[in-house]
PDB file of C-alpha atoms in Angstrom:
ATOM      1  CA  UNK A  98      94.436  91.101  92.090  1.00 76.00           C
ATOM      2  CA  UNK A  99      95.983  88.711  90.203  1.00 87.00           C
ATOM      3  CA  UNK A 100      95.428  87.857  86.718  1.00 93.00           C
ATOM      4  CA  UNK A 101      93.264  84.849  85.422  1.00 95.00           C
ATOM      5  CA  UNK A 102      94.750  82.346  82.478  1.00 96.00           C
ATOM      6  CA  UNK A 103      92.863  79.573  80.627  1.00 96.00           C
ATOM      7  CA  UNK A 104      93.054  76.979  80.368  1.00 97.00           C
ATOM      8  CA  UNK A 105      94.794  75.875  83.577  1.00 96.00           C
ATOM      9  CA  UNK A 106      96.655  72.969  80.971  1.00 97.00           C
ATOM     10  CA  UNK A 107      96.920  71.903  77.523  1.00 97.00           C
ATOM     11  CA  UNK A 108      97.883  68.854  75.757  1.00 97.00           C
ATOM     12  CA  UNK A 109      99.059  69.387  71.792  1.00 95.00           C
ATOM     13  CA  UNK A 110     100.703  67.410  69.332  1.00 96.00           C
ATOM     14  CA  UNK A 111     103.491  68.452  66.980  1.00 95.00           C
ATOM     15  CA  UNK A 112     102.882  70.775  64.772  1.00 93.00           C
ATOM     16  CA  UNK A 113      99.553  72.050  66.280  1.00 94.00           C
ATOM     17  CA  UNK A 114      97.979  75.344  67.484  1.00 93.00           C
ATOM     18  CA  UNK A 115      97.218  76.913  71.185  1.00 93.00           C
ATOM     19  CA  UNK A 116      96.060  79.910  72.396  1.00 94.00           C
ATOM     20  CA  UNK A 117      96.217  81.033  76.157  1.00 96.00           C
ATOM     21  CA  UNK A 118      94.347  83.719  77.494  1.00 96.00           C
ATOM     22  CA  UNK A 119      94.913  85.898  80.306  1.00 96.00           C
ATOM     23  CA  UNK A 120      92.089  88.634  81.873  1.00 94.00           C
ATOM     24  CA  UNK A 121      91.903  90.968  84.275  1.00 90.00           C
ATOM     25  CA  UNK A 122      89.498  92.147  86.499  1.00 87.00           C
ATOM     26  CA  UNK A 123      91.254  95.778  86.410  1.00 83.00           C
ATOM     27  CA  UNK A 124      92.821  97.825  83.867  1.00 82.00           C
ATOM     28  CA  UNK A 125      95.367  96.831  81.464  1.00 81.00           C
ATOM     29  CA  UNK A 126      98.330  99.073  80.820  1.00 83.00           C
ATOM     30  CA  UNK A 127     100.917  95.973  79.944  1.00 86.00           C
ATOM     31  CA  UNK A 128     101.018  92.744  80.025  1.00 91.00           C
ATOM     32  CA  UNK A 129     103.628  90.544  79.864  1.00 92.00           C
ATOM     33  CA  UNK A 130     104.307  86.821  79.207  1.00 94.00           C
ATOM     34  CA  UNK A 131     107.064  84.295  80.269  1.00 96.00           C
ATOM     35  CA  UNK A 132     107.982  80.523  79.780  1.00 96.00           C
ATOM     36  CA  UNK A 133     109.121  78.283  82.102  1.00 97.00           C
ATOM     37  CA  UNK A 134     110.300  74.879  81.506  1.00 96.00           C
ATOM     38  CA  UNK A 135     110.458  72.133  84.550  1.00 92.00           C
ATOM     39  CA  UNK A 136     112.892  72.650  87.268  1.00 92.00           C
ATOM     40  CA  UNK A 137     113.828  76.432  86.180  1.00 95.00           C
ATOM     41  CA  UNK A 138     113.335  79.994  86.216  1.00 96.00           C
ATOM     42  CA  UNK A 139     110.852  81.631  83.912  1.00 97.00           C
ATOM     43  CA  UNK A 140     112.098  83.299  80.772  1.00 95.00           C
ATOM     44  CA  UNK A 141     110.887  86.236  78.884  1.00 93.00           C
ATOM     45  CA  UNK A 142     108.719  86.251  75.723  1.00 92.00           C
ATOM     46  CA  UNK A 143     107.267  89.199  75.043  1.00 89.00           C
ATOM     47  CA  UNK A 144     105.491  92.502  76.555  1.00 88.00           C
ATOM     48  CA  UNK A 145     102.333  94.158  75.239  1.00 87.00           C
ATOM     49  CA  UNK A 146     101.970  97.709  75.404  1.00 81.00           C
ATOM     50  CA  UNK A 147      98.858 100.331  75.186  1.00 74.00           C
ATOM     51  CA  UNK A 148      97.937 101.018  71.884  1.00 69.00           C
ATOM     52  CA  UNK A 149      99.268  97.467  70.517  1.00 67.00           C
ATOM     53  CA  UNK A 150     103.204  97.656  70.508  1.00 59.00           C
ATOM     54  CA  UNK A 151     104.966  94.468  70.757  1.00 63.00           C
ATOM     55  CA  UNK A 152     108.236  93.767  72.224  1.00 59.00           C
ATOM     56  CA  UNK A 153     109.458  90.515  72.302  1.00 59.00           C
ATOM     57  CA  UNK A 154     112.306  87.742  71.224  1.00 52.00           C
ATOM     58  CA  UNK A 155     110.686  84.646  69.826  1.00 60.00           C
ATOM     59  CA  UNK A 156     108.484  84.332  66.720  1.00 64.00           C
ATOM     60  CA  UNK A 157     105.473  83.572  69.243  1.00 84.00           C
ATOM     61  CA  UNK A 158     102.568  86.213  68.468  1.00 88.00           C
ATOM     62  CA  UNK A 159     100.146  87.664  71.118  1.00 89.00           C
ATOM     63  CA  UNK A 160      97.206  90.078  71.524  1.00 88.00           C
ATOM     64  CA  UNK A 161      96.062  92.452  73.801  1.00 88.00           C
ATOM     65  CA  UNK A 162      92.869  93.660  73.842  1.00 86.00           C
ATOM     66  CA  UNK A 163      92.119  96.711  76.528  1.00 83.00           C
ATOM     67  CA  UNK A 164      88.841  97.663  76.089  1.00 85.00           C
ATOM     68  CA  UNK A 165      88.076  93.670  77.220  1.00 87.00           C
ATOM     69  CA  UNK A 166      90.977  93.850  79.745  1.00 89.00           C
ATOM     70  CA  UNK A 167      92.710  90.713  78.539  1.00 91.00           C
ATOM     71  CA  UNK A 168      95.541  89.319  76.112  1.00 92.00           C
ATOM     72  CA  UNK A 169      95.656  86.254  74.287  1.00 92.00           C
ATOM     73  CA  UNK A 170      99.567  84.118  73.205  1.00 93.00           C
ATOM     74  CA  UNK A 171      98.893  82.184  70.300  1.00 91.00           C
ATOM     75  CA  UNK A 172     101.571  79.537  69.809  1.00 91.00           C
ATOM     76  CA  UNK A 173     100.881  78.414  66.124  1.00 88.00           C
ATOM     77  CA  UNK A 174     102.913  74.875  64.557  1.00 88.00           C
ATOM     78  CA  UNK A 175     104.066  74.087  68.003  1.00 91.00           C
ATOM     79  CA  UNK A 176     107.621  72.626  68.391  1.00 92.00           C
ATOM     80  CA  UNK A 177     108.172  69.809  71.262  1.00 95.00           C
ATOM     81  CA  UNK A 178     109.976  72.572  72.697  1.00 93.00           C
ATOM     82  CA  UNK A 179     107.309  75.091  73.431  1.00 94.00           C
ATOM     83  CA  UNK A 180     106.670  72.123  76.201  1.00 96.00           C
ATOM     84  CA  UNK A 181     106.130  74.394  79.733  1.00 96.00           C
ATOM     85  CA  UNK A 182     104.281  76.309  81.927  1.00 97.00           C
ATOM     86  CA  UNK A 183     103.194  79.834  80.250  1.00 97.00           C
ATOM     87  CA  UNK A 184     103.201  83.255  82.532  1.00 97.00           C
ATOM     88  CA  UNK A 185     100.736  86.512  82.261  1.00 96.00           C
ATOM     89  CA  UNK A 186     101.996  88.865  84.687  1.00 94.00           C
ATOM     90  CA  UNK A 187     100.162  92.501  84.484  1.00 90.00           C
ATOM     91  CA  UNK A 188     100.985  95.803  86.413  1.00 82.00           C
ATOM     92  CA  UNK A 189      98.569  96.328  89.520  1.00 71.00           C
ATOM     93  CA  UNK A 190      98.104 100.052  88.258  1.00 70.00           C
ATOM     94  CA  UNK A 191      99.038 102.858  85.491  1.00 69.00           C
ATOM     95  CA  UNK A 192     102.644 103.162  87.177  1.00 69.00           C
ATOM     96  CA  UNK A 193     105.156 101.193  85.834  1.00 65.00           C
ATOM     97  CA  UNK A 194     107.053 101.633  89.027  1.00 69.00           C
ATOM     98  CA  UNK A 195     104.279  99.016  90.585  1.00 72.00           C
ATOM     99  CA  UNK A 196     103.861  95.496  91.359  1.00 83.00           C
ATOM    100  CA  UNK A 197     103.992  93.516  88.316  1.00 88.00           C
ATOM    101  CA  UNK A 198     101.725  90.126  89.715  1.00 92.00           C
ATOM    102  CA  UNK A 199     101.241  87.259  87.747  1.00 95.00           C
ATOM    103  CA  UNK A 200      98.627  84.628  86.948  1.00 95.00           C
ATOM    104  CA  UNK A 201      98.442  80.981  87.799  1.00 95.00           C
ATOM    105  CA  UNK A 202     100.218  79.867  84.585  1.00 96.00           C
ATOM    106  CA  UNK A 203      98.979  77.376  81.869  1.00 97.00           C
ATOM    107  CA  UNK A 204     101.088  73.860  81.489  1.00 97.00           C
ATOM    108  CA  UNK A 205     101.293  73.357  77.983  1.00 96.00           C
ATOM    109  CA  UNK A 206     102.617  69.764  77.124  1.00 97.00           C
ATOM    110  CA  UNK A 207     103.406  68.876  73.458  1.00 96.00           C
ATOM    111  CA  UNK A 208     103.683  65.275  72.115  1.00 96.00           C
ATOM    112  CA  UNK A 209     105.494  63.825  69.207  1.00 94.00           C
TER     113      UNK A 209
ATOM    114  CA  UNK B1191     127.653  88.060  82.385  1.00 66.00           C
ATOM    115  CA  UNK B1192     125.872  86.211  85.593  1.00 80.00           C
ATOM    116  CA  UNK B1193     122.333  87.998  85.186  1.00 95.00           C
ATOM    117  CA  UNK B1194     120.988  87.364  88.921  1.00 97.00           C
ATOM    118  CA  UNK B1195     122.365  85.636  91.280  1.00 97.00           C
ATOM    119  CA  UNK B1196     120.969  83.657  94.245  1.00 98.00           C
ATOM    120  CA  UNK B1197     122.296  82.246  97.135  1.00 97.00           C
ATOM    121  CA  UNK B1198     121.803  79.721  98.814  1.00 97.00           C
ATOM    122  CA  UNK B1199     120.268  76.952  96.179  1.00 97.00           C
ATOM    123  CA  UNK B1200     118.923  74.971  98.653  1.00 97.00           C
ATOM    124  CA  UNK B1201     118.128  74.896 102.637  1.00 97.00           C
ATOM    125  CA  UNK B1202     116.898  73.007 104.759  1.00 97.00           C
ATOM    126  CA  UNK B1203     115.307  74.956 108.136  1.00 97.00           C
ATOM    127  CA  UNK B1204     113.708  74.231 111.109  1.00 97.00           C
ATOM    128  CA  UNK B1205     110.669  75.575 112.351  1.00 98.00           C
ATOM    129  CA  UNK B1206     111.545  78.908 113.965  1.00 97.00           C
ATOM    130  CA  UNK B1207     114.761  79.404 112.714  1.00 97.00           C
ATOM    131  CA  UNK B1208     115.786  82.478 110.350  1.00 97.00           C
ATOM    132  CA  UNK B1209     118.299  82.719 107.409  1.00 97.00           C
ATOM    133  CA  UNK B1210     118.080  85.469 104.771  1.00 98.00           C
ATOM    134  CA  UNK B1211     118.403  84.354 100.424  1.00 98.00           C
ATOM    135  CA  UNK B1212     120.522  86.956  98.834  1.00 98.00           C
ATOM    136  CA  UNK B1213     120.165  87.759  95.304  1.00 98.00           C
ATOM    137  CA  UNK B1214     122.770  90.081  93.041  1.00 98.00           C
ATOM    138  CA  UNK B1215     122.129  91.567  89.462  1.00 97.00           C
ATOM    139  CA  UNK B1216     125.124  92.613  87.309  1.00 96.00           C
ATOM    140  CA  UNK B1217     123.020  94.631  85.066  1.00 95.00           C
ATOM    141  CA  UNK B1218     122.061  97.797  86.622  1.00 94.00           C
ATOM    142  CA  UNK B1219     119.014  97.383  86.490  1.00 93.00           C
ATOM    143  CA  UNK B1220     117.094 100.024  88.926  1.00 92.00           C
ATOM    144  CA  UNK B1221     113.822  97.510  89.823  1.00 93.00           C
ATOM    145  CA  UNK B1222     114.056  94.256  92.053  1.00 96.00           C
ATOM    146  CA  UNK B1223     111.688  91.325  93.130  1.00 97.00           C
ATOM    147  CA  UNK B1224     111.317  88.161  95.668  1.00 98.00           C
ATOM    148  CA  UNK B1225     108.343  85.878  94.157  1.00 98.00           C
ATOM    149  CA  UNK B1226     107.845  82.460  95.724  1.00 98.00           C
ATOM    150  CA  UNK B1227     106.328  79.577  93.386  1.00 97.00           C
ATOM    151  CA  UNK B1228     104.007  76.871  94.914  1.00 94.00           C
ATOM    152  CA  UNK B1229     102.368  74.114  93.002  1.00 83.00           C
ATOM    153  CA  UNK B1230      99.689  75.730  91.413  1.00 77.00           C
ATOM    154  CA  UNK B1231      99.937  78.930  92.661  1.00 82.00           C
ATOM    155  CA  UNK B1232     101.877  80.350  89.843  1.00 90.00           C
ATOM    156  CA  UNK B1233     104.321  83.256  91.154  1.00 96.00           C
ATOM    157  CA  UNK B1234     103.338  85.619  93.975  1.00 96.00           C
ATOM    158  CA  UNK B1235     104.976  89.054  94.945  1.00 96.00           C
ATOM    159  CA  UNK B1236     106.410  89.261  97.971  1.00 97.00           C
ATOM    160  CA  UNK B1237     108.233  92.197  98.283  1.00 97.00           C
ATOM    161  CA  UNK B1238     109.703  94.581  95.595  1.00 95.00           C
ATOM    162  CA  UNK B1239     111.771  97.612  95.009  1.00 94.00           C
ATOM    163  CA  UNK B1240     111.433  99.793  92.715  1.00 89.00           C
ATOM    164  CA  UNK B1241     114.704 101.495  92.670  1.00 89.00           C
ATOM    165  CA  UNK B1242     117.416 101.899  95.452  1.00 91.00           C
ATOM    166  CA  UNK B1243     116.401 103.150  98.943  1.00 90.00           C
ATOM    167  CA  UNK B1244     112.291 101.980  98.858  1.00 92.00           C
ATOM    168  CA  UNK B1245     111.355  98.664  99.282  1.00 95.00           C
ATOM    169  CA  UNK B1246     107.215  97.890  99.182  1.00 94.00           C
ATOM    170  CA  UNK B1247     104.835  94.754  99.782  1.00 94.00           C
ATOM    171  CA  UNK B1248     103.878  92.849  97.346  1.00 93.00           C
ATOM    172  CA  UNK B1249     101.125  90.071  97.537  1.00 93.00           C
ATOM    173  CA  UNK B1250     102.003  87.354 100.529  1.00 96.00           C
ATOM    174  CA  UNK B1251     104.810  89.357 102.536  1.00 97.00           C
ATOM    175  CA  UNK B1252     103.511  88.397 106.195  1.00 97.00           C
ATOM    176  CA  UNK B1253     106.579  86.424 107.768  1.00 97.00           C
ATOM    177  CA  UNK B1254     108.837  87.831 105.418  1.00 98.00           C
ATOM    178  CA  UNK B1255     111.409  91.034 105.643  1.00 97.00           C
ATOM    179  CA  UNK B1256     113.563  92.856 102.940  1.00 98.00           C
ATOM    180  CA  UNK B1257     116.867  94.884 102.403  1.00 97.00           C
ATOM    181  CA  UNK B1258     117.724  96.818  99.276  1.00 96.00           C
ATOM    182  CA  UNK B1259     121.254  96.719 100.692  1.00 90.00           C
ATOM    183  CA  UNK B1260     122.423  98.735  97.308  1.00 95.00           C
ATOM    184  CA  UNK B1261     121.545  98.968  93.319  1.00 95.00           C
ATOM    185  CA  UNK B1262     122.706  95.764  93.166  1.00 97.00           C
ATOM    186  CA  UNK B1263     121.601  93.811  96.067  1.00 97.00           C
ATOM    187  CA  UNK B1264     118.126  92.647  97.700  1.00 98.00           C
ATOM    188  CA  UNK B1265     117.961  90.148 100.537  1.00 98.00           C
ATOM    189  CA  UNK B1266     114.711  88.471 101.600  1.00 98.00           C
ATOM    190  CA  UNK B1267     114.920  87.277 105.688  1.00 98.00           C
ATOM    191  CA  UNK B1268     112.777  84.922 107.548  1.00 97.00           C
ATOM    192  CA  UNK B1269     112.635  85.610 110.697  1.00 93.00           C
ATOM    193  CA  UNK B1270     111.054  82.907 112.259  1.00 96.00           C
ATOM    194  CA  UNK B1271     110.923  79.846 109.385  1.00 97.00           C
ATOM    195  CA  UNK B1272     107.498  78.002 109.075  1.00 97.00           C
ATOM    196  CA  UNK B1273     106.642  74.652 107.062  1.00 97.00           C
ATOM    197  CA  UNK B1274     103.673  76.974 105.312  1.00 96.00           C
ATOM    198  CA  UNK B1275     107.020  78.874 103.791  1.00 97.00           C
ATOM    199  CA  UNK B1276     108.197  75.841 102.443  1.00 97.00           C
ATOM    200  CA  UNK B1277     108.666  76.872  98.891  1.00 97.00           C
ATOM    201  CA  UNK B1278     111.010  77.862  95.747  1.00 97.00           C
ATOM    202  CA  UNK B1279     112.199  81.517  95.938  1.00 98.00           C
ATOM    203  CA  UNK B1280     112.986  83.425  92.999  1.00 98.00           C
ATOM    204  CA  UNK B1281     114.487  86.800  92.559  1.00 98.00           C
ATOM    205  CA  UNK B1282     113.852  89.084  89.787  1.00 97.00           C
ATOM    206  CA  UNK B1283     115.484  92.396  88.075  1.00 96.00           C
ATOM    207  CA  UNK B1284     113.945  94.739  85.493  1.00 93.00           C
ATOM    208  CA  UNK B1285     115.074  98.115  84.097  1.00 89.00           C
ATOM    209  CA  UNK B1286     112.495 100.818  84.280  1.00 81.00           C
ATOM    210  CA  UNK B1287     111.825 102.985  81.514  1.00 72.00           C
ATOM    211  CA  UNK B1288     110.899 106.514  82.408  1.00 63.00           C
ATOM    212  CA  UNK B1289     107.124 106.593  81.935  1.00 60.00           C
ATOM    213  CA  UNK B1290     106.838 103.203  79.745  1.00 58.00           C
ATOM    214  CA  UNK B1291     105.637 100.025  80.543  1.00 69.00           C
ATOM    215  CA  UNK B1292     108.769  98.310  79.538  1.00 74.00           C
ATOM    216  CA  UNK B1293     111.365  96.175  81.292  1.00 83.00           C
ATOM    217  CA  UNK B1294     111.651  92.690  81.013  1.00 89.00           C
ATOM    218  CA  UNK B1295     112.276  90.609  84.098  1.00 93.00           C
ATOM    219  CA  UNK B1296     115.021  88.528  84.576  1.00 96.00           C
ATOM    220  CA  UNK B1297     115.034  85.510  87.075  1.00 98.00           C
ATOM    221  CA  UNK B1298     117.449  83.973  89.160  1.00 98.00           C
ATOM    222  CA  UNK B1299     117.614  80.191  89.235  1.00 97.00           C
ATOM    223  CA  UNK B1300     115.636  79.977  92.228  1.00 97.00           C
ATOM    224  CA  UNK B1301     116.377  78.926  95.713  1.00 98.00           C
ATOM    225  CA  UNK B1302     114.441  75.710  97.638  1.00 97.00           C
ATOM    226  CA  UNK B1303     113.842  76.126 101.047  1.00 97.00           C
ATOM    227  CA  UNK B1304     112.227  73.653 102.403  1.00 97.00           C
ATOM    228  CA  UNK B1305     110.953  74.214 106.204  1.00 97.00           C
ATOM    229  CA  UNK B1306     110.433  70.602 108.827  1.00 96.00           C
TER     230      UNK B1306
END
């Protein structure tokens, strides 16, 4: 089943905060989130892991929280350039060897 | 280093006709992907493989076939093209860890097929 983010869009200014959320209706073993800017693929940002462990590129923090089945991005000071749609995409099971579906994404817009 | 690679960019089909999008990695990874992207939708699964030789369904694969051809290569066919599959194709590799949740996905640039 695929994953749920909120808000469905967000507006910001320069130099402000955001946080997108992402739930589950089943259990969390991962999560992952992606970027993707107009007209092209979706980038990596980060995976969250079981028991808290972060792996990721970009100075862009997240949570995951798997008692509540659900993991949060936090985009603090936000740069023109965080401008985009924003990815969860979780593992449908334990086994990493299984479909990794995504949710509906979250177009986050940032004005000068 | 090319990442994944997707061919065609664009096509234009008719209703009915077939054509398969082939997509390439260069980075050995083990685990590949076809999502489509609608307005709105976000990215759904269509078919995936997890390593060379299996192949599985993923969310929306009714109209749709794959080939993991090799470790490299994983083709996506229509068989008989309809408007409803009218949509931007992307194809995806990750490496598998043994027993970890790790593995980044990496995205072609997408293919538009667009069905009249």
């Amino acid at each position: 089943q695929q994953p749920v983010q909120s808000p469905q869009a967000v507006i910001l200014r320069e130099g402000e905060d955001a946080v997108i959320n992402c739930s589950s209706s089943k259990a969390l073993y991962s999560v992952h989130w992606y970027r993707q800017k107009h007209g092209e693929a979706p980038v990596f940002l980060m995976i969250l892991l079981k028991g808290g462990e972060q792996k990721g590129h970009e100075k862009i923090s997240a949570s995951f929280n798997e008692k509540k089945q659900q993991s949060s991005l936090y985009l603090t000071a936000s740069q023109l350039s965080y401008s985009g749609t924003y990815f969860c995409g979780a593992l449908d099971g334990s086994s990493n060897t299984g479909k990794l579906i995504f949710g509906q994404g979250t177009t986050l817009q940032v004005k000068p | 280093n090319a990442g994944v690679t997707q061919t065609p960019k664009f096509q234009v089909l008719k209703t009915g006709q077939s054509m398969t999008l082939q997509c390439a990695q260069d980075m050995n990874h083990n685990s590949m992907y076809w999502y489509r992207q609608d307005p709105g939708m976000g990215l759904r699964l269509i078919y995936y493989s997890a390593s060379e030789g299996t192949t599985d369904k993923g969310e929306v694969p009714n109209g749709y076939n794959v080939s993991r051809l090799n470790k490299r290569e994983f083709s996506l066919r229509l068989e008989s093209a309809a408007p409803s599959q009218t949509s931007v194709y992307f194809c995806a590799s990750r490496l598998l860890g043994a027993g970890a949740h790790t593995g980044e996905l990496f995205f072609g640039e997408g293919s538009r097929l667009t069905v009249l």
